[in-house]
Coordinates of C-alpha atoms in Angstrom, one line a residue:
M873 CA 12.7 36.1 82.5
A874 CA 11.5 34.8 79.7
V875 CA 9.1 31.2 80.3
K876 CA 9.9 28.6 77.7
D877 CA 6.7 26.7 76.2
F878 CA 8.0 23.6 75.9
D879 CA 11.0 21.6 76.9
D880 CA 13.2 21.8 73.5
E881 CA 15.5 19.3 75.2
N882 CA 13.0 16.3 75.7
L883 CA 11.8 15.9 72.6
P884 CA 13.4 13.9 69.6
K885 CA 15.6 15.8 67.3
V886 CA 15.6 16.1 62.9
N887 CA 17.4 13.4 61.4
P888 CA 19.1 15.5 58.6
N889 CA 18.6 12.7 56.7
E890 CA 15.2 11.7 57.5
S891 CA 14.3 15.5 55.8
L892 CA 16.3 14.3 53.0
E893 CA 14.6 11.2 52.4
T894 CA 11.6 12.7 52.9
I895 CA 12.4 15.8 50.2
S896 CA 13.1 12.9 47.6
S897 CA 10.0 11.1 47.9
V898 CA 8.4 14.3 47.9
L899 CA 9.9 15.3 44.0
F900 CA 9.9 11.5 42.9
R901 CA 6.8 11.3 42.7
K902 CA 6.4 14.9 40.7
R903 CA 8.7 13.2 38.2
F904 CA 6.1 10.5 37.3
P905 CA 2.4 11.9 36.3
V906 CA -0.4 10.8 37.3
Q907 CA -2.9 10.0 34.1
K908 CA 0.3 7.3 33.2
F909 CA 2.2 6.1 37.3
E910 CA -0.3 5.3 40.1
I911 CA 3.0 4.8 42.9
R912 CA 3.1 2.7 45.6
S913 CA 4.9 3.4 48.9
E914 CA 6.6 0.8 50.5
T915 CA 5.8 0.2 54.2
M916 CA 5.1 -2.9 55.8
R917 CA 8.6 -4.2 56.5
D918 CA 10.0 -3.9 52.9
K919 CA 13.5 -5.4 52.7
G920 CA 15.2 -3.0 50.0
I921 CA 12.5 -2.0 48.2
D922 CA 10.9 1.9 48.2
F923 CA 8.1 1.9 45.9
H924 CA 6.0 -0.4 43.8
I925 CA 5.2 2.0 40.6
E926 CA 2.0 0.5 38.3
L927 CA 1.1 1.6 35.0
K928 CA -2.2 3.1 32.9
K929 CA -3.2 2.8 29.5
E930 CA -6.1 4.5 28.4
S931 CA -8.3 2.9 26.7
A932 CA -10.2 2.2 23.6
S933 CA -13.8 3.4 25.1
G934 CA -11.6 6.7 27.0
G935 CA -10.4 7.1 30.7
S936 CA -7.4 5.1 31.9
V937 CA -7.1 1.7 33.5
Y938 CA -4.9 -0.1 35.7
T939 CA -2.9 -3.0 33.4
N940 CA -0.9 -4.3 36.7
Y941 CA 2.0 -4.2 34.5
R942 CA 4.5 -2.8 37.8
F943 CA 8.3 -2.0 38.2
A944 CA 10.0 -1.1 40.8
V945 CA 11.8 1.0 42.7
Q946 CA 14.7 2.0 45.3
L947 CA 15.7 5.8 46.6
K948 CA 18.8 6.8 47.1
A949 CA 19.8 10.4 48.7
T950 CA 22.5 11.4 49.4
N951 CA 24.5 15.7 50.4
K952 CA 27.2 14.2 50.5
I953 CA 29.4 12.7 47.2
K954 CA 30.5 15.2 44.5
Q955 CA 30.3 14.2 40.1
G956 CA 34.0 12.3 39.5
T957 CA 35.7 13.8 36.5
D958 CA 33.7 11.9 34.3
G959 CA 30.3 13.5 35.4
S960 CA 29.1 9.8 37.0
F961 CA 28.4 10.4 40.6
G962 CA 28.8 6.0 42.2
L963 CA 27.3 5.3 45.7
Q964 CA 28.1 1.7 47.8
I965 CA 25.0 -1.1 48.3
S966 CA 25.2 -3.3 49.6
T967 CA 25.0 -6.8 47.8
S968 CA 22.1 -8.2 49.5
N969 CA 20.0 -5.4 48.5
I970 CA 20.8 -5.6 44.5
S971 CA 19.8 -9.9 44.9
Y972 CA 16.4 -8.3 46.7
L973 CA 16.1 -6.4 43.7
L974 CA 17.2 -8.7 41.3
N975 CA 15.2 -11.6 43.0
N976 CA 11.4 -9.5 42.4
G977 CA 9.4 -10.5 39.0
M978 CA 9.4 -7.1 37.5
P979 CA 11.8 -4.6 36.4
A980 CA 13.3 -3.5 39.4
Y981 CA 15.4 -0.4 39.1
Y982 CA 18.0 1.9 41.4
V983 CA 17.7 5.8 41.0
F984 CA 19.4 8.6 43.2
Y985 CA 18.8 12.0 44.6
H986 CA 21.5 14.3 43.9
H987 CA 20.5 17.8 46.3
P988 CA 23.1 19.9 45.7
S989 CA 22.1 19.7 42.2
A990 CA 18.3 18.7 42.9
C991 CA 18.6 16.2 40.5
F992 CA 17.2 12.4 40.2
Y993 CA 19.7 9.8 38.2
F994 CA 18.8 6.0 37.9
E995 CA 19.9 2.8 36.5
N996 CA 18.2 -0.6 35.6
V997 CA 19.4 -3.4 38.7
K998 CA 19.8 -5.8 35.0
N999 CA 22.4 -2.9 33.7
I1000 CA 23.8 -2.5 37.4
L1001 CA 24.7 -6.4 37.2
D1002 CA 26.4 -6.1 34.3
Q1003 CA 28.5 -3.5 35.9
I1004 CA 29.5 -5.3 38.9
K1005 CA 29.8 -8.2 36.9
G1006 CA 32.0 -6.9 34.3
R1007 CA 34.8 -5.7 37.5
N1008 CA 34.9 -8.4 39.8
G1009 CA 33.0 -11.6 38.7
K1010 CA 32.9 -13.5 42.1
W1011 CA 31.0 -9.8 42.4
Q1012 CA 28.7 -11.7 45.1
Q1013 CA 30.5 -12.7 47.7
K1014 CA 31.3 -8.7 48.5
A1015 CA 28.9 -7.1 51.1
K1016 CA 29.0 -4.3 49.3
Q1017 CA 29.1 -3.2 45.9
K1018 CA 29.8 0.5 44.3
I1019 CA 27.6 1.0 41.4
Y1020 CA 27.9 4.3 38.9
F1021 CA 24.8 7.0 37.8
T1022 CA 24.7 9.0 35.5
K1023 CA 21.8 9.0 33.4
I1024 CA 19.1 12.1 34.7
L1025 CA 15.6 10.8 35.2
S1026 CA 14.2 12.8 32.6
E1027 CA 10.6 13.2 31.4
Q1028 CA 12.1 11.1 28.1
A1029 CA 13.4 8.6 30.8
V1030 CA 10.1 8.0 32.2
Q1031 CA 8.4 7.6 28.7
E1032 CA 11.2 5.1 28.9
I1033 CA 10.9 3.6 31.9
Y1034 CA 6.9 3.1 30.8
E1035 CA 7.6 1.5 27.7
E1036 CA 10.0 -0.5 29.1
T1037 CA 8.0 -1.8 31.7
Y1038 CA 5.5 -2.5 29.6
A1039 CA 6.2 -4.4 27.4
S1040 CA 7.8 -6.6 29.8
G1041 CA 4.8 -6.9 31.1
V1042 CA 2.5 -8.1 27.5
L1043 CA 6.2 -10.5 27.7
L1044 CA 4.4 -11.9 32.1
R1045 CA 1.0 -12.1 31.0
R1046 CA 1.8 -13.6 27.3
I1047 CA 4.5 -16.3 29.3
N1048 CA 1.0 -17.1 32.1
S1049 CA -1.4 -17.9 29.8
Y1050 CA 1.3 -21.1 28.6
R1051 CA 0.4 -22.6 32.3
F1052 CA -1.7 -25.2 31.3
P1053 CA -3.2 -28.3 33.5
S1054 CA -0.5 -30.6 33.5
N1055 CA -0.2 -33.3 31.1
S1056 CA -2.7 -37.3 31.9
P1057 CA -0.8 -40.0 31.3
N1058 CA -3.9 -40.3 29.6
S1059 CA -4.3 -38.4 25.9
S1060 CA -7.6 -39.1 24.8
S1061 CA -9.0 -37.2 28.3
L1062 CA -12.6 -36.1 28.2
L1063 CA -13.1 -32.5 29.3
I1064 CA -17.0 -31.4 30.9
D1065 CA -17.7 -27.9 29.3
S1066 CA -20.4 -26.1 31.5
D1067 CA -23.0 -27.7 29.3
N1068 CA -21.8 -30.6 30.8
I1069 CA -21.5 -31.9 26.7
V1070 CA -18.8 -34.2 26.1
Y1071 CA -15.5 -33.6 24.1
S1072 CA -12.2 -35.9 23.8
V1073 CA -9.2 -34.3 23.2
S1074 CA -7.7 -37.0 20.6
E1075 CA -11.3 -36.6 19.0
N1076 CA -10.8 -32.5 18.7
I1077 CA -7.4 -32.8 17.0
E1078 CA -8.6 -35.3 15.1
Y1079 CA -11.6 -32.6 13.7
I1080 CA -8.9 -29.9 13.8
D1081 CA -6.3 -32.0 11.4
K1082 CA -9.0 -32.9 9.3
F1083 CA -11.3 -30.1 8.9
G1084 CA -8.8 -28.1 9.7
A1085 CA -8.4 -26.0 6.5
D1086 CA -12.2 -25.6 6.0
L1087 CA -12.1 -24.1 9.0
V1088 CA -9.6 -21.1 8.8
N1089 CA -10.3 -20.4 5.1
A1090 CA -14.3 -19.1 6.2
H1091 CA -12.9 -17.6 9.1
R1092 CA -14.1 -19.5 11.8
F1093 CA -10.3 -18.2 13.8
D1094 CA -12.8 -18.6 17.2
T1095 CA -13.7 -21.9 16.3
V1096 CA -10.2 -23.3 16.4
I1097 CA -9.0 -21.9 18.5
E1098 CA -12.0 -22.9 20.8
M1099 CA -11.5 -26.4 20.2
E1100 CA -7.7 -25.9 20.8
K1101 CA -7.5 -24.7 23.6
R1102 CA -10.3 -27.4 25.4
S1103 CA -8.0 -29.8 23.4
W1104 CA -5.8 -29.6 27.0
P1105 CA -3.9 -31.9 29.0
R1106 CA -2.6 -34.1 25.8
N1107 CA 0.8 -35.7 25.4
T1108 CA 1.3 -34.5 22.1
A1109 CA -1.1 -34.0 18.3
T1110 CA -1.2 -34.1 15.1
P1111 CA 1.5 -31.6 13.0
R1112 CA -1.6 -30.1 10.9
F1113 CA -3.5 -29.7 13.9
Y1114 CA -0.3 -27.4 14.7
L1115 CA -0.8 -26.2 11.9
F1116 CA -4.2 -25.0 11.5
C1117 CA -3.8 -23.4 16.3
G1118 CA -1.5 -21.5 14.4
I1119 CA -2.5 -19.4 11.3
A1120 CA -6.1 -19.1 14.0
Y1121 CA -3.7 -17.9 16.1
F1122 CA -2.3 -15.5 14.3
Q1123 CA -5.1 -14.1 12.2
R1124 CA -6.6 -13.6 16.3
G1125 CA -3.6 -11.3 17.0
D1126 CA -2.2 -14.0 19.7
L1127 CA 1.4 -13.7 18.2
Y1128 CA 3.1 -15.1 20.7
K1129 CA 0.5 -18.7 21.1
A1130 CA 0.0 -18.6 17.4
M1131 CA 4.5 -19.2 17.3
D1132 CA 4.8 -21.4 19.9
L1133 CA 2.0 -23.1 17.2
L1134 CA 3.4 -22.9 14.0
K1135 CA 7.0 -23.5 15.4
S1136 CA 5.6 -27.5 16.3
A1137 CA 4.0 -28.0 12.8
K1138 CA 8.1 -26.6 12.4
K1139 CA 9.6 -30.0 14.2
Y1140 CA 7.2 -32.1 12.1
S1141 CA 8.2 -30.6 8.8
D1142 CA 9.4 -33.9 6.8
E1143 CA 5.2 -34.1 7.4
F1144 CA 4.6 -31.6 4.9
D1145 CA 5.6 -31.1 1.3
P1146 CA 7.4 -28.6 -0.2
E1147 CA 4.7 -25.8 -0.6
G1148 CA 3.3 -26.9 3.6
R1149 CA 7.3 -26.2 4.9
A1150 CA 7.7 -23.0 2.4
I1151 CA 4.0 -22.3 4.6
I1152 CA 4.6 -22.5 7.6
E1153 CA 8.3 -20.8 7.8
H1154 CA 6.7 -17.4 5.9
T1155 CA 4.2 -17.2 8.3
I1156 CA 6.9 -18.0 11.6
L1157 CA 9.0 -15.0 9.9
N1158 CA 5.8 -12.9 9.5
T1159 CA 5.1 -13.2 13.6
R1160 CA 8.7 -12.2 14.1
Y1161 CA 8.9 -9.5 12.2
L1162 CA 5.0 -7.8 13.5
L1163 CA 6.6 -8.4 17.2
D1164 CA 9.9 -6.4 16.3
I1165 CA 12.1 -10.1 17.1
I1166 CA 13.1 -9.8 13.3
S1167 CA 14.0 -6.2 11.4
K1168 CA 12.5 -5.4 7.6
E1169 CA 15.2 -5.8 6.0
Q1170 CA 15.4 -9.8 7.5
Y1171 CA 12.8 -10.9 7.0
D1172 CA 12.5 -9.6 3.8
R1173 CA 16.2 -11.7 2.9
A1174 CA 15.2 -14.7 4.8
V1175 CA 11.4 -14.6 2.9
K1176 CA 14.1 -14.7 -0.1
K1177 CA 16.0 -16.9 0.3
I1178 CA 12.6 -18.4 0.7
G1179 CA 11.4 -18.1 -3.1
H1180 CA 14.8 -19.6 -3.7
L1181 CA 13.8 -22.5 -2.5
E1182 CA 12.6 -25.4 -5.1
D1183 CA 9.5 -26.1 -4.6
S1184 CA 8.6 -23.7 -2.1
G1185 CA 4.9 -23.3 -4.3
S1186 CA 3.4 -20.7 -6.4
F1187 CA 3.3 -18.3 -3.7
F1188 CA 6.9 -18.0 -3.2
Q1189 CA 7.7 -18.1 -6.9
I1190 CA 5.2 -14.8 -7.1
E1191 CA 6.9 -12.8 -5.0
N1192 CA 10.0 -13.7 -6.3
A1193 CA 9.7 -12.6 -8.7
F1194 CA 8.4 -9.0 -7.9
E1195 CA 10.8 -8.5 -5.3
E1196 CA 14.0 -9.1 -8.3
L1197 CA 10.9 -6.2 -10.4
S1198 CA 11.4 -3.9 -7.6
S1199 CA 14.9 -4.8 -6.6
N1200 CA 15.9 -4.4 -10.4
S1201 CA 18.0 -1.2 -11.0
G1202 CA 18.1 -1.5 -14.4
E1203 CA 15.1 -1.1 -18.0
P1204 CA 12.3 -1.1 -16.5
A1205 CA 11.0 -2.4 -20.1
S1206 CA 13.1 -5.1 -19.8
S1207 CA 12.4 -6.0 -16.7
I1208 CA 9.4 -5.9 -16.6
L1209 CA 8.7 -8.4 -19.9
K1210 CA 11.1 -10.9 -17.7
F1211 CA 8.0 -9.9 -14.8
Y1212 CA 5.4 -10.7 -17.0
E1213 CA 7.0 -14.2 -18.1
S1214 CA 7.2 -15.3 -14.6
M1215 CA 3.7 -15.3 -14.0
Q1216 CA 2.1 -16.6 -16.1
K1217 CA 4.8 -19.3 -16.4
V1218 CA 2.9 -19.5 -12.5
I1219 CA -0.9 -18.9 -14.7
E1220 CA 0.0 -21.6 -16.2
N1221 CA 0.7 -24.1 -12.9
E1222 CA -1.8 -23.0 -11.2
K1223 CA -5.0 -24.3 -10.3
K1224 CA -5.9 -22.4 -6.8
I1225 CA -7.7 -19.7 -7.6
G1226 CA -6.6 -17.9 -4.8
L1227 CA -2.9 -18.5 -5.2
R1228 CA -4.7 -17.5 -8.7
I1229 CA -5.8 -14.3 -7.9
I1230 CA -2.8 -13.7 -5.8
A1231 CA -0.5 -13.0 -8.8
F1232 CA -2.7 -11.6 -10.8
N1233 CA -2.9 -9.0 -7.9
K1234 CA 0.8 -9.0 -8.3
I1235 CA 1.0 -7.6 -11.6
I1236 CA -1.6 -5.2 -11.1
D1237 CA 1.1 -4.1 -8.7
A1238 CA 3.4 -4.3 -10.8
E1239 CA 1.9 -2.4 -13.3
S1240 CA 0.7 0.8 -11.2
S1241 CA 4.1 1.3 -9.6
I1242 CA 6.1 1.8 -13.2
L1243 CA 2.5 3.8 -15.2
F1244 CA 3.6 6.3 -12.1
S1245 CA 7.4 7.0 -12.5
D1246 CA 6.6 6.8 -15.9
L1247 CA 4.8 9.6 -15.7
A1248 CA 6.8 11.1 -13.4
K1249 CA 9.7 10.6 -16.1
N1250 CA 8.4 12.0 -19.1
S1251 CA 7.2 15.1 -16.9
V1252 CA 10.3 16.3 -16.4
Y1253 CA 10.4 17.3 -19.9
V1254 CA 7.4 19.1 -19.2
A1255 CA 6.5 20.2 -15.7
G1256 CA 6.3 24.6 -15.4
R1257 CA 7.3 25.2 -19.1
V1258 CA 3.5 24.5 -20.1
Q1259 CA 0.8 26.0 -19.8
N1260 CA -1.7 23.9 -18.9
L1261 CA -0.1 19.6 -18.0
L1262 CA -3.5 18.0 -18.5
H1263 CA -3.5 18.9 -22.3
T1264 CA 0.0 18.1 -23.2
T1265 CA 0.8 14.1 -25.5
V1266 CA 2.2 13.1 -22.0
F1267 CA -0.5 13.2 -20.1
K1268 CA -2.9 12.3 -23.0
Q1269 CA -1.5 9.4 -23.9
W1270 CA -0.9 8.0 -19.8
L1271 CA -3.7 8.5 -19.0
E1272 CA -5.3 5.6 -22.4
L1273 CA -2.5 3.6 -21.1
E1274 CA -4.5 4.2 -17.5
K1275 CA -8.1 2.8 -18.9
I1276 CA -6.5 0.1 -20.1
F1277 CA -4.9 -0.2 -16.6
R1278 CA -8.8 0.5 -14.7
W1279 CA -10.0 -2.4 -17.5
R1280 CA -7.9 -4.5 -16.3
L1281 CA -7.6 -4.0 -12.8
N1282 CA -12.3 -4.0 -12.7
S1283 CA -11.8 -7.6 -14.9
I1284 CA -10.0 -9.5 -12.0
V1285 CA -12.8 -8.2 -9.4
D1286 CA -15.0 -9.6 -10.7
Y1287 CA -12.8 -12.8 -12.1
A1288 CA -12.7 -12.9 -7.8
E1289 CA -15.9 -12.9 -7.0
N1290 CA -16.9 -14.8 -9.7
C1291 CA -15.3 -17.3 -7.6
G1292 CA -16.6 -16.1 -3.8
Y1293 CA -13.3 -14.6 -3.0
F1294 CA -14.5 -11.8 -1.2
I1295 CA -11.4 -10.8 0.8
S1296 CA -9.0 -10.4 -2.2
I1297 CA -12.2 -8.3 -4.0
G1298 CA -11.2 -6.5 -0.6
I1299 CA -7.8 -6.0 -1.6
L1300 CA -8.0 -5.5 -5.2
T1301 CA -10.6 -2.9 -4.0
L1302 CA -8.3 -1.0 -1.8
A1303 CA -5.7 -1.2 -5.2
G1304 CA -7.3 0.8 -7.5
I1305 CA -8.0 3.4 -3.9
K1306 CA -4.3 3.9 -3.4
W1307 CA -4.4 4.0 -7.6
E1308 CA -6.7 7.3 -7.1
Y1309 CA -5.1 8.7 -4.0
Q1310 CA -1.2 8.3 -5.7
K1311 CA -3.3 9.8 -9.2
A1312 CA -4.2 12.9 -7.2
F1313 CA -0.9 14.5 -5.5
H1314 CA 0.9 13.6 -8.7
L1315 CA -1.4 14.5 -11.5
H1316 CA -0.5 17.5 -8.4
Y1317 CA 2.1 17.3 -7.4
L1318 CA 3.3 18.5 -11.5
S1319 CA 0.6 20.8 -12.4
C1320 CA 2.5 23.6 -9.9
W1321 CA 5.5 22.8 -10.6
K1322 CA 8.0 26.6 -10.9
Y1323 CA 11.6 26.7 -11.2
R1324 CA 13.5 24.7 -8.7
S1325 CA 10.7 23.7 -6.4
F1326 CA 6.7 22.7 -6.3
D1327 CA 3.8 26.1 -4.9
L1328 CA 3.5 23.8 -2.5
L1329 CA 0.8 26.8 -1.9
Q1330 CA -1.5 26.4 -4.9
P1331 CA -4.7 24.4 -3.5
V1332 CA -5.7 21.0 -4.9
D1333 CA -8.8 20.7 -7.3
P1334 CA -12.1 20.6 -5.2
S1335 CA -13.6 18.0 -7.3
V1336 CA -10.2 16.5 -6.7
L1337 CA -10.6 16.1 -3.3
E1338 CA -14.1 15.9 -3.2
K1339 CA -13.4 12.7 -5.1
L1340 CA -10.8 11.8 -1.9
R1341 CA -13.1 11.7 0.8
R1342 CA -16.3 9.6 -0.6
N1343 CA -13.0 7.2 -0.9
C1344 CA -12.2 7.4 2.9
D1345 CA -15.0 6.2 3.4
H1346 CA -15.3 3.2 1.1
L1347 CA -12.0 3.0 3.0
D1348 CA -13.5 3.2 6.1
K1349 CA -16.1 0.4 5.5
L1350 CA -13.2 -1.2 3.9
A1351 CA -11.9 -1.4 7.2
E1352 CA -14.3 -2.9 9.0
A1353 CA -15.3 -5.2 6.4
F1354 CA -11.4 -6.5 7.6
E1355 CA -11.9 -6.4 10.4
Q1356 CA -14.7 -8.2 11.3
N1357 CA -13.2 -11.2 9.3
E1358 CA -10.0 -11.0 11.7
Y1359 CA -7.5 -9.7 8.2
R1360 CA -6.0 -7.2 10.6
E1361 CA -3.3 -6.3 8.0
N1362 CA -5.1 -5.2 5.6
M1363 CA -7.9 -3.0 8.4
L1364 CA -5.0 -1.3 9.1
C1365 CA -3.9 -1.3 5.2
C1366 CA -6.8 1.3 5.2
I1367 CA -6.5 2.9 7.7
I1368 CA -2.7 4.1 6.8
L1369 CA -4.2 4.3 3.7
K1370 CA -6.7 7.4 4.4
Y1371 CA -3.7 8.6 6.6
E1372 CA -2.4 9.3 3.9
I1373 CA -5.1 11.1 1.8
L1374 CA -6.4 12.7 4.5
Q1375 CA -3.0 14.1 5.2
F1376 CA -2.7 15.5 1.3
S1377 CA -5.8 16.6 1.0
G1378 CA -4.8 19.6 4.6
N1379 CA -7.2 17.6 6.5
V1380 CA -5.0 17.0 9.3
N1381 CA -7.3 16.4 13.1
A1382 CA -8.8 13.6 10.7
A1383 CA -5.1 12.8 10.6
C1384 CA -4.5 12.4 13.5
D1385 CA -7.4 9.9 14.7
A1386 CA -6.7 7.5 12.2
K1387 CA -3.4 7.8 13.2
E1388 CA -4.0 7.6 17.3
K1389 CA -6.5 4.6 15.9
I1390 CA -4.0 2.7 13.8
L1391 CA -1.8 3.3 16.7
E1392 CA -4.2 1.4 19.0
V1393 CA -4.2 -1.6 17.3
I1394 CA -0.6 -1.7 17.3
D1395 CA -0.3 -1.8 21.3
A1396 CA -4.0 -3.9 21.0
F1397 CA -1.9 -6.4 19.6
E1398 CA 1.2 -5.7 20.2
F1399 CA 2.8 -5.5 16.3
E1400 CA 5.8 -3.7 17.1
G1401 CA 7.6 -5.0 13.8
L1402 CA 4.3 -2.4 12.1
R1403 CA 5.9 0.2 13.9
K1404 CA 8.1 0.8 13.1
E1405 CA 7.6 0.8 9.4
Y1406 CA 5.4 2.8 10.1
E1407 CA 6.4 5.1 11.8
P1408 CA 8.6 7.0 8.7
I1409 CA 5.2 7.8 7.2
F1410 CA 3.7 9.8 10.5
N1411 CA 6.9 11.4 10.0
Q1412 CA 6.7 13.6 7.1
G1413 CA 6.8 10.2 4.9
T1414 CA 4.2 10.2 3.2
S1415 CA 3.2 8.9 -0.4
H1416 CA 3.3 12.1 -1.9
E1417 CA 5.5 13.9 0.8
N1418 CA 8.1 11.6 -0.6
F1419 CA 7.8 12.4 -3.9
V1420 CA 7.3 15.4 -3.3
A1421 CA 10.4 15.9 -2.2
K1422 CA 12.3 13.3 -4.1
Y1423 CA 11.3 15.1 -7.4
T1424 CA 12.6 18.1 -6.3
S1425 CA 16.3 16.5 -6.0
H1426 CA 15.7 15.1 -9.2
M1427 CA 14.2 18.0 -10.9
N1428 CA 17.3 20.1 -9.6
R1429 CA 20.3 17.8 -10.7
I1430 CA 18.5 17.7 -14.5
Q1431 CA 18.7 20.9 -14.0
D1432 CA 21.5 22.0 -12.6
L1433 CA 23.2 20.2 -15.6
A1434 CA 21.1 22.4 -18.6
V1435 CA 22.3 24.8 -16.9
Q1436 CA 25.5 23.3 -17.7
E1437 CA 25.3 22.8 -20.6
G1438 CA 23.7 25.8 -21.9
I1439 CA 20.8 24.9 -22.3
D1440 CA 17.6 27.4 -20.5
C1441 CA 15.5 24.8 -18.5
Y1442 CA 12.8 27.3 -16.8
R1443 CA 10.9 29.0 -20.4
M1444 CA 8.3 27.9 -22.0
L1445 CA 7.8 25.1 -24.6
S1446 CA 6.8 25.8 -27.9
R1447 CA 4.2 23.9 -29.9
E1448 CA 7.1 22.1 -31.6
E1449 CA 8.4 22.0 -28.8
L1450 CA 6.1 19.6 -27.4
A1451 CA 5.8 16.9 -30.3
F1452 CA 8.3 14.8 -28.5
R1453 CA 7.2 11.2 -28.1
P1454 CA 7.3 9.9 -24.6
R1455 CA 8.9 6.8 -24.1
W1456 CA 7.0 4.3 -22.0
S1457 CA 8.0 1.0 -20.9
I1458 CA 4.9 -1.0 -21.0
R1459 CA 3.8 -2.0 -24.7
D1460 CA 1.7 -4.1 -24.5
F1461 CA -0.3 -5.7 -21.6
P1462 CA -0.5 -9.4 -21.6
A1463 CA -4.1 -10.7 -21.1
F1464 CA -5.7 -12.5 -18.2
D1465 CA -6.2 -16.5 -18.0
F1466 CA -9.8 -16.4 -16.8
S1467 CA -10.3 -20.2 -17.7
I1468 CA -9.8 -21.8 -14.2
M1469 CA -13.1 -21.2 -11.9
P1470 CA -13.8 -23.4 -9.0
H1471 CA -16.7 -26.2 -9.0
E1472 CA -19.2 -25.5 -7.2
N1473 CA -19.2 -24.1 -3.2
E1474 CA -16.0 -24.5 -3.9
G1475 CA -15.1 -20.1 -2.9
E1476 CA -12.0 -20.6 -1.0
K1477 CA -11.5 -24.4 0.3
D1478 CA -8.5 -24.6 -1.8
I1479 CA -5.9 -22.8 -0.3
L1480 CA -4.6 -24.7 2.1
N1481 CA -5.7 -28.2 1.2

């Protein structure tokens, strides 16, 4: 008779449910890559949460960091539940457990493991609450609720959970930053810093009210922010205090705090002139757009509405005139004349140097767009039908227009430099580099049109590539200057232009590096509106790629019409046929009025005063 090694009848029995829990737990962990998630099991008498999962994030210096942004998971597993005819799985959950997860301060999810199909399903507990509320408004009176799972826990779903939790963590951090000490009944209470220097809250408020414009225009945003932080506890403050502090926080990228202060300034809008009210409204709109609270379309409509208000100020008159020009589908020649008239009125009436330079810059933007549009239109007749596009009347006349345009741009730069507006010089320099990029791809592609499409394999002229490479070096320095002065949107404009140039030049690896830098800044300052604006550019939507797509479609339509009329639109043109006269929308460039100069040492002080 065989001898038993041990008495298995007296040993604990294996619970199939416990085995299933182990299996589901092991497989669940594999769904969350360790590079992004730290999974911590709840083992200390938790009443309804199986895992707390913390997000990890790549740091700018390399490696990863813990964020302390977390979400909770309650894991359910079964062998028995069958899929319904609608593809869902129904599961009974205790009402107390749902309430328990809802009380959690972080996002929470139910995850359901269906063992027969080895598949995970998930649902956010807030969505589950919507489910059961829709069926029963008195749901809390029932002991159990039946909830339904349809969403598969795929790689994309895990990424969405990451993004949702990260956004929730950022918001919570912002909210926590608003928890200041309780208001003292005495608003002039004193604060003492580590150097034993005594500051009066009322004196801080008075100082910012009086000198805030000087500090903001001198880019001393940290000084303003430091004084705002010292100005607690306070019962109230002046409207100008809220305005200048809001602008300082906006420039530093602390958008939620900026919006909070600017809304406080808006409450006292009657104390500002119409232009001041418009500036507050515009900055709030810009903040909401950057945070992705409103779309680009909503932002544009709201800014246009401000621009139509009486006495909204020169800035909005400029923006409104430029918007009307951009959206005008009529004859460009008449549209640009109307734009020139609007700009001339602003420049004649505006005594603030900064706003005059903004008007000059908008004129440059408008002229640049029209000159390249005219070059493309006039090239339709000759593209692919001449030996060398650069020898045609179209290109020679366009070069003459370019000389005038570049002289005008340089003259505005000289004016800004004489006025001490160095940030404006940076913006104008950016416009000049953008012109070189647009010129490069227009001339390259228009020179390699063949029949129905561009020859995209045709290499770009090496001398052009070398010039673009030098421009990328200039953009690096310009971006650094903008960053040092905390003009981060302008900094991103530099890097996005560099990305486009590198893509056109075929330098894909360097373009990817530029893209990573852009996303890093967007993540750091939560510029979610800009993320949406830049995503199309990263998805084959650069200026040169858009030009290729739109011009190809345009040329094909014209050629199809020509063929229908019996015209051979593919043969080379004769000398006589090349004698046609191109049409240019800008016939006369109006002179700039540089007669107004700032007083000595005035610099940029008059922008906000």
